[in-house]
Amino acid sequence: MIQLLLQVGFTLLVVLLLMWGLARVIRRPMGLRGNEALAVLGSQQVGRGAAVAVVRVADRALILGITDTEVSLLAEHDLDAFLTDPSEEHIPVDLDGSELPGRHPAGGRLHGSALSPRTWISAVDFLRERTARPERTARR
């Protein structure tokens, strides 16, 4: 019995290792290594089935429009405009004590979200106003 369990466990381990190895080989792009002349610098979804992507090709940046049926060149730009150092994008924050980082100025972190109790109270009040029957002043 123990020999059978060891045999099944070993076979399962071999099958899982083969699947893991094949998944690693399939994920790796053929012919391209990590730092070659072609790389996607960024992309943004702009609609259902449509996106804009910035692709580095050699020393140029191509701005591509991508849909379900085609890829079209929108513009070509210098690569330096898209390669920025993260330290250059630092935005200083003035903390005078009135506004803490991570807090919404009008309320807490949940202000305006679906998790906020205030949002649910205002939604119920709105629905109550929409569904309430007007009082009749004259009865017949």
PDB file of C-alpha atoms in Angstrom:
ATOM      1  CA  MET A   1       0.000   0.000   0.000  1.00  0.00           C
ATOM      2  CA  ILE A   2       2.760   2.461   0.938  1.00  0.00           C
ATOM      3  CA  GLN A   3       4.702   1.524  -2.199  1.00  0.00           C
ATOM      4  CA  LEU A   4       1.639   2.333  -4.313  1.00  0.00           C
ATOM      5  CA  LEU A   5       1.192   5.731  -2.599  1.00  0.00           C
ATOM      6  CA  LEU A   6       4.876   6.584  -3.164  1.00  0.00           C
ATOM      7  CA  GLN A   7       4.629   5.579  -6.812  1.00  0.00           C
ATOM      8  CA  VAL A   8       1.483   7.684  -7.373  1.00  0.00           C
ATOM      9  CA  GLY A   9       3.012  10.651  -5.495  1.00  0.00           C
ATOM     10  CA  PHE A  10       6.226  10.465  -7.518  1.00  0.00           C
ATOM     11  CA  THR A  11       4.307  10.239 -10.800  1.00  0.00           C
ATOM     12  CA  LEU A  12       2.177  13.230  -9.815  1.00  0.00           C
ATOM     13  CA  LEU A  13       5.303  15.215  -8.941  1.00  0.00           C
ATOM     14  CA  VAL A  14       6.880  14.416 -12.321  1.00  0.00           C
ATOM     15  CA  VAL A  15       3.698  15.452 -14.170  1.00  0.00           C
ATOM     16  CA  LEU A  16       3.470  18.744 -12.222  1.00  0.00           C
ATOM     17  CA  LEU A  17       7.148  19.544 -12.902  1.00  0.00           C
ATOM     18  CA  LEU A  18       6.637  18.875 -16.621  1.00  0.00           C
ATOM     19  CA  MET A  19       3.602  21.178 -16.691  1.00  0.00           C
ATOM     20  CA  TRP A  20       5.533  23.921 -14.849  1.00  0.00           C
ATOM     21  CA  GLY A  21       8.471  23.636 -17.271  1.00  0.00           C
ATOM     22  CA  LEU A  22       6.213  23.748 -20.327  1.00  0.00           C
ATOM     23  CA  ALA A  23       4.383  26.799 -18.962  1.00  0.00           C
ATOM     24  CA  ARG A  24       7.702  28.628 -18.523  1.00  0.00           C
ATOM     25  CA  VAL A  25       8.809  27.775 -22.063  1.00  0.00           C
ATOM     26  CA  ILE A  26       5.487  28.798 -23.604  1.00  0.00           C
ATOM     27  CA  ARG A  27       5.399  32.156 -21.770  1.00  0.00           C
ATOM     28  CA  ARG A  28       8.833  33.155 -23.020  1.00  0.00           C
ATOM     29  CA  PRO A  29       8.656  34.962 -26.389  1.00  0.00           C
ATOM     30  CA  MET A  30      10.524  33.175 -29.147  1.00  0.00           C
ATOM     31  CA  GLY A  31      13.532  35.007 -30.552  1.00  0.00           C
ATOM     32  CA  LEU A  32      13.302  38.030 -28.250  1.00  0.00           C
ATOM     33  CA  ARG A  33      15.132  38.412 -24.987  1.00  0.00           C
ATOM     34  CA  GLY A  34      14.311  40.826 -22.171  1.00  0.00           C
ATOM     35  CA  ASN A  35      16.218  43.916 -23.345  1.00  0.00           C
ATOM     36  CA  GLU A  36      16.029  43.853 -27.138  1.00  0.00           C
ATOM     37  CA  ALA A  37      14.985  46.634 -29.510  1.00  0.00           C
ATOM     38  CA  LEU A  38      11.241  45.968 -29.177  1.00  0.00           C
ATOM     39  CA  ALA A  39       9.331  46.604 -25.934  1.00  0.00           C
ATOM     40  CA  VAL A  40       5.890  47.805 -24.889  1.00  0.00           C
ATOM     41  CA  LEU A  41       6.385  50.920 -22.734  1.00  0.00           C
ATOM     42  CA  GLY A  42       2.754  51.281 -21.762  1.00  0.00           C
ATOM     43  CA  SER A  43      -0.822  50.831 -22.870  1.00  0.00           C
ATOM     44  CA  GLN A  44      -4.208  52.289 -21.986  1.00  0.00           C
ATOM     45  CA  GLN A  45      -7.639  50.857 -22.673  1.00  0.00           C
ATOM     46  CA  VAL A  46      -9.797  53.567 -24.298  1.00  0.00           C
ATOM     47  CA  GLY A  47     -12.943  51.609 -24.997  1.00  0.00           C
ATOM     48  CA  ARG A  48     -14.348  48.158 -25.408  1.00  0.00           C
ATOM     49  CA  GLY A  49     -11.936  46.402 -27.728  1.00  0.00           C
ATOM     50  CA  ALA A  50      -9.773  49.504 -28.295  1.00  0.00           C
ATOM     51  CA  ALA A  51      -6.486  50.549 -26.738  1.00  0.00           C
ATOM     52  CA  VAL A  52      -3.547  52.882 -27.291  1.00  0.00           C
ATOM     53  CA  ALA A  53      -0.039  51.531 -26.753  1.00  0.00           C
ATOM     54  CA  VAL A  54       3.435  53.042 -26.788  1.00  0.00           C
ATOM     55  CA  VAL A  55       5.991  50.643 -28.246  1.00  0.00           C
ATOM     56  CA  ARG A  56       9.764  51.139 -28.266  1.00  0.00           C
ATOM     57  CA  VAL A  57      11.325  50.116 -31.567  1.00  0.00           C
ATOM     58  CA  ALA A  58      15.111  50.720 -31.636  1.00  0.00           C
ATOM     59  CA  ASP A  59      15.442  54.415 -30.674  1.00  0.00           C
ATOM     60  CA  ARG A  60      11.908  55.512 -31.585  1.00  0.00           C
ATOM     61  CA  ALA A  61       8.587  55.358 -29.763  1.00  0.00           C
ATOM     62  CA  LEU A  62       5.591  54.339 -31.836  1.00  0.00           C
ATOM     63  CA  ILE A  63       2.112  55.235 -30.624  1.00  0.00           C
ATOM     64  CA  LEU A  64      -0.259  52.534 -31.856  1.00  0.00           C
ATOM     65  CA  GLY A  65      -4.028  52.317 -31.953  1.00  0.00           C
ATOM     66  CA  ILE A  66      -5.158  48.754 -31.294  1.00  0.00           C
ATOM     67  CA  THR A  67      -8.638  47.392 -31.986  1.00  0.00           C
ATOM     68  CA  ASP A  68     -10.037  43.880 -32.312  1.00  0.00           C
ATOM     69  CA  THR A  69      -9.453  43.870 -36.059  1.00  0.00           C
ATOM     70  CA  GLU A  70      -6.365  46.009 -36.694  1.00  0.00           C
ATOM     71  CA  VAL A  71      -3.312  47.803 -35.365  1.00  0.00           C
ATOM     72  CA  SER A  72      -2.640  51.258 -36.801  1.00  0.00           C
ATOM     73  CA  LEU A  73       0.201  53.732 -36.343  1.00  0.00           C
ATOM     74  CA  LEU A  74      -1.092  56.930 -34.722  1.00  0.00           C
ATOM     75  CA  ALA A  75       2.199  58.792 -34.287  1.00  0.00           C
ATOM     76  CA  GLU A  76       5.954  58.419 -34.019  1.00  0.00           C
ATOM     77  CA  HIS A  77       7.881  60.249 -31.301  1.00  0.00           C
ATOM     78  CA  ASP A  78      11.307  60.526 -29.698  1.00  0.00           C
ATOM     79  CA  LEU A  79      11.967  57.829 -27.147  1.00  0.00           C
ATOM     80  CA  ASP A  80      13.263  60.305 -24.541  1.00  0.00           C
ATOM     81  CA  ALA A  81       9.776  61.758 -24.061  1.00  0.00           C
ATOM     82  CA  PHE A  82       8.499  58.406 -22.730  1.00  0.00           C
ATOM     83  CA  LEU A  83      11.486  57.341 -20.667  1.00  0.00           C
ATOM     84  CA  THR A  84      11.321  59.334 -17.452  1.00  0.00           C
ATOM     85  CA  ASP A  85      13.099  58.737 -14.197  1.00  0.00           C
ATOM     86  CA  PRO A  86      10.649  58.089 -11.306  1.00  0.00           C
ATOM     87  CA  SER A  87      12.445  60.749  -9.253  1.00  0.00           C
ATOM     88  CA  GLU A  88      11.452  63.357 -11.853  1.00  0.00           C
ATOM     89  CA  GLU A  89       7.761  62.599 -11.287  1.00  0.00           C
ATOM     90  CA  HIS A  90       7.929  63.392  -7.551  1.00  0.00           C
ATOM     91  CA  ILE A  91       5.149  65.738  -6.459  1.00  0.00           C
ATOM     92  CA  PRO A  92       5.867  67.513  -3.178  1.00  0.00           C
ATOM     93  CA  VAL A  93       3.060  67.431  -0.614  1.00  0.00           C
ATOM     94  CA  ASP A  94       2.519  70.361   1.725  1.00  0.00           C
ATOM     95  CA  LEU A  95       1.410  68.943   5.048  1.00  0.00           C
ATOM     96  CA  ASP A  96       0.242  71.744   7.275  1.00  0.00           C
ATOM     97  CA  GLY A  97      -1.701  69.356   9.492  1.00  0.00           C
ATOM     98  CA  SER A  98      -5.118  70.050   7.971  1.00  0.00           C
ATOM     99  CA  GLU A  99      -4.869  67.416   5.262  1.00  0.00           C
ATOM    100  CA  LEU A 100      -3.379  64.005   5.931  1.00  0.00           C
ATOM    101  CA  PRO A 101      -2.143  61.774   3.093  1.00  0.00           C
ATOM    102  CA  GLY A 102      -4.607  59.075   2.095  1.00  0.00           C
ATOM    103  CA  ARG A 103      -7.650  60.962   3.390  1.00  0.00           C
ATOM    104  CA  HIS A 104     -10.272  62.589   1.257  1.00  0.00           C
ATOM    105  CA  PRO A 105     -10.662  66.294   2.037  1.00  0.00           C
ATOM    106  CA  ALA A 106     -14.465  66.078   2.199  1.00  0.00           C
ATOM    107  CA  GLY A 107     -14.619  63.092   4.519  1.00  0.00           C
ATOM    108  CA  GLY A 108     -12.996  59.788   5.267  1.00  0.00           C
ATOM    109  CA  ARG A 109     -11.431  57.312   2.907  1.00  0.00           C
ATOM    110  CA  LEU A 110     -14.835  55.868   2.048  1.00  0.00           C
ATOM    111  CA  HIS A 111     -16.493  59.183   1.199  1.00  0.00           C
ATOM    112  CA  GLY A 112     -18.414  58.775  -2.058  1.00  0.00           C
ATOM    113  CA  SER A 113     -17.760  55.057  -2.397  1.00  0.00           C
ATOM    114  CA  ALA A 114     -20.273  52.227  -2.242  1.00  0.00           C
ATOM    115  CA  LEU A 115     -18.852  51.239   1.144  1.00  0.00           C
ATOM    116  CA  SER A 116     -19.693  54.542   2.785  1.00  0.00           C
ATOM    117  CA  PRO A 117     -22.769  54.548   5.033  1.00  0.00           C
ATOM    118  CA  ARG A 118     -23.487  58.116   3.967  1.00  0.00           C
ATOM    119  CA  THR A 119     -23.757  56.959   0.335  1.00  0.00           C
ATOM    120  CA  TRP A 120     -26.327  54.308   1.242  1.00  0.00           C
ATOM    121  CA  ILE A 121     -28.349  56.723   3.377  1.00  0.00           C
ATOM    122  CA  SER A 122     -28.530  59.247   0.534  1.00  0.00           C
ATOM    123  CA  ALA A 123     -29.477  56.488  -1.943  1.00  0.00           C
ATOM    124  CA  VAL A 124     -32.323  55.302   0.301  1.00  0.00           C
ATOM    125  CA  ASP A 125     -33.527  58.896   0.798  1.00  0.00           C
ATOM    126  CA  PHE A 126     -33.502  59.453  -2.979  1.00  0.00           C
ATOM    127  CA  LEU A 127     -35.476  56.270  -3.610  1.00  0.00           C
ATOM    128  CA  ARG A 128     -37.897  57.137  -0.830  1.00  0.00           C
ATOM    129  CA  GLU A 129     -38.597  60.534  -2.450  1.00  0.00           C
ATOM    130  CA  ARG A 130     -39.049  58.959  -5.880  1.00  0.00           C
ATOM    131  CA  THR A 131     -41.459  56.265  -4.725  1.00  0.00           C
ATOM    132  CA  ALA A 132     -43.515  58.130  -2.090  1.00  0.00           C
ATOM    133  CA  ARG A 133     -47.039  58.975  -3.155  1.00  0.00           C
ATOM    134  CA  PRO A 134     -47.970  62.614  -2.934  1.00  0.00           C
ATOM    135  CA  GLU A 135     -50.493  63.473  -0.261  1.00  0.00           C
ATOM    136  CA  ARG A 136     -53.940  64.286  -1.568  1.00  0.00           C
ATOM    137  CA  THR A 137     -55.279  67.580  -0.338  1.00  0.00           C
ATOM    138  CA  ALA A 138     -58.880  67.169  -1.462  1.00  0.00           C
ATOM    139  CA  ARG A 139     -60.690  63.902  -0.885  1.00  0.00           C
ATOM    140  CA  ARG A 140     -63.878  63.094  -2.625  1.00  0.00           C
TER     141      ARG A 140
END
